[in-house]
Amino acid sequence: MLGGVTNSGRSTGRNGLLAILAAVIVVTCVTGGATAGTDRSHALPALRVGSVLDIANLDLTRITAASGITSQFCDLAYGGLFHHRADGKIVPEIATSSRYVRTGTGRNKGFEFTLRRNVRFSDGTPFTAQTVVSWMDHFSKNSVSYGRYLGPNPRFKAVGRYKVRLLLTTPVPSLDKVLSDNGSNVWGCVPSPRALADPGSLSTRTAGAGPYMLDPSQTVKGDHYTFVPNPYYYDKKAIKFSSVYIKVISNASTMLQALQSGQLDVAQGDLTTAAAAESSRLGVARSLSQLTTLSLNPSVNPVLKDVRVRQALNYAIDRKSVARGLLGEYAKPTSVILSADATPALENYYPYNPARARSLLAAAGYSNGFDFKILTPNFIGIIGDPLVQAFAKYWEAVGIRVSIESVPSPVFFRDFGKYAGLSFGLTVNTTPRQYGVFLDPRSVFTLWGYDGEIHQKYWAGIKAKDPTPHWKAMWTRFTQQAYFVVFAGVSNFWYYSKTITGVPASVNVGRPATPLFTEWGHT
Amino acid sequence: MSAPPPDNASIILPPGRKRAASLARSRRVLRSPLLHVILRRLLLAVPLLFLVTAMSFVLVALTPGDAARSVLGIEAPPDAYERLRQELGLDLPLYEQYSRWVTNAIHGDLGSSIVSSESVTHIINTRLPVTISLIVGALLVTMLLGVGMGVYSAVLGGAIGRAVDAFALLGFALPSFWIGAVLIAFFAVELRWLPATGYVPFADSPSEWAQSLVLPIAALALYSVAVIAKQTREAMLDALSSEYIRMAWASGISPRAILFRHALRNASMRVVTILGLLFVGLLGGTVLVEHVFALPGLGGLAVTSATSHDLPVIQGVVVYFTVIVVFVNLVIDVLYVWLNPRVRAE
């Protein structure tokens, strides 16, 4: 009893006090620890990112190559079955291991991976092999673009609770890369079965197993998106921010000013503001991620069927001067399509040589030149129409009479097949992705014709264990035949406050899409 | 000396007379010019809505591209493209598409965005407060600053008058998007007094809401302030030089009453008319200002939906803009009637 007056009473009272004090300490530790654990996210800073492009559609089946910041929200909300690291390596993420399996129908047609066991979607449902199979079935039937990536009639099978097997009719190499979070497609971004049961809900919310999830109450589509930590994410330590706020700002100078005024931590930059960003106290990370090119269409102008004419177009232009004059230090003149399989030695395959251009034209029977109509986009800034106008002077100097039509986006995509030359920007990407866009005979952008040797080399690579030598040979052939006139590689920029870490390492030409936000941290 | 006439409050009418008095009051209301103005405007609004929405339907159909291509992109196979066109009703004749839209709109359903699948009403209602805040703020600034400057310069004249003229010239010449960029560079980046971009809803924080609107409203209102200042100054000078004002001075009426009850009231009719025209300009100006300040308003929505051929959203924006313009013009007309006794008498 407390407050006893005898010696034994005093000691009883003291013991009681000590017991109560101990209980209070224990309770405080327990609740304080629990609070600290649950409130860990509140102790973290928010990440505020500015993006030029919008998330066009949250529904992954509606995502196309032109769908804006696809990679970022997939990485944040869905993670990926594998992770494409900034150094180019593919490492486990939700899938812990993978291998190609023999199917008896040819190499690279069977693929199997094993899932991590403690993964849950943001709605709490477990991530199992069957959820992956259901998603891939749905995606292959409903995707407007990436669904064709695994070829016709792919089959998916759950082998037990945590193993998935893909059985393809067409060989697809590097499937771990295809199923990764690198943003080149979204096969590996699996939504929960509850969301899949209501496909309409996929366009209003995220339902993945990634570290974050979309908070619709703090989101205005087209303006800003707020992602908050996924309470069921299997690796809590990987969650470095209390929220990720993505603000869409299409005006380049406003974007830079928002970063300079402290409203953003990281922002997507561009050529027009790069110098200003570098002269302010911001970090600037850049990678060569876009190519400016001119696709040639011999079906519109048969003159272009002659390889000597196409090579003449390449020799006639001074890439270095134009790139330096228009794009400054942020562009790299090149004669070759840049990709992970490009041969660096080919980058100057067509040095500026107007005399050679004239002699090639004369040898082809066009010593008086020819008429050359080009379509350029007026919606991609300085790397569109202004660049082609600059090169036109060099073609005029060797006798080629150039007429350029610069048009807005809807007209461009309606009329692109009607011009002998088509100027556009290409994202630096993997060979299979680029093949699908402008080399595959079935693609609407394959205007340059047909070359059996190119397709033979491509498919040899698809079936090989290591496709690199075949694809290098393919690009060499493509460059030698001058099916395109490639101008320059152009940098992609990300500006960042010095309190954010990991941005420069995450911007990497070996990984086709823009950087993954989950690789960033804070000081 | 006769007794003063009793005031109306003390008159007690028999029931029959009461009914007659009430009827007389109703007739006076029905004959009221204000009511006529309101009814006329509301009746005209209906055919106007039909005309404007039909025109925008046709204009969108005439521009190259379509929504299905915007959604699927250029790489989609032809069968997917045709399937989506059928799903969205884009393969139907134009008059049938428009008639379906009108039928749904009359029942309050403006449809769903082709690009994002969200309800059009929800998309617009999310963005409406931003644009309304911008426009109302710009109108208030225009009236207070513009009228104030105009009156001040008309009364004081001389160098002040010339300064207002110079300011008006600047306001006409400087584009709002340039002003916006300069304001951001100075107040947001250099001084860090105000945010560079974005909008905070009033319900989240009234003070941050106000802060987020200061620079955009300043950029938007500059031209209107210049116009109203100039017009008010000219109108006040005209009014102050008129005979009835000279009579008022001679009668010993206070300068404040002369300025505000007599001169400004007459001058304001011209200002009110111009304000109605300026409002339409402000509405269009929100497109550029929302772009520069990255505000999630209707102006930006109009641009993105037009470029992606998102027809339901375009039509929704057109309906909302038309209703806003009709409402503001109604207010202007009512103000005009109230200010001008001759209109009331007619």
mmCIF file of C-alpha atoms in Angstrom, chain B residues 50-60 98 315:
data_model
loop_
_atom_site.group_PDB
_atom_site.id
_atom_site.type_symbol
_atom_site.label_atom_id
_atom_site.label_comp_id
_atom_site.label_asym_id
_atom_site.label_seq_id
_atom_site.Cartn_x
_atom_site.Cartn_y
_atom_site.Cartn_z
ATOM 1 C CA PHE B 50 -27.680 24.971 -79.057
ATOM 2 C CA LEU B 51 -25.959 27.142 -81.627
ATOM 3 C CA VAL B 52 -22.604 27.268 -79.828
ATOM 4 C CA THR B 53 -22.472 23.543 -79.040
ATOM 5 C CA ALA B 54 -23.465 22.606 -82.590
ATOM 6 C CA MET B 55 -20.783 24.876 -84.010
ATOM 7 C CA SER B 56 -18.093 23.446 -81.766
ATOM 8 C CA PHE B 57 -19.192 19.909 -82.727
ATOM 9 C CA VAL B 58 -18.789 20.729 -86.400
ATOM 10 C CA LEU B 59 -15.474 22.534 -85.877
ATOM 11 C CA VAL B 60 -13.971 19.579 -84.010
ATOM 12 C CA TYR B 98 -24.750 15.527 -81.779
ATOM 13 C CA GLN B 315 -18.556 20.176 -75.406
#
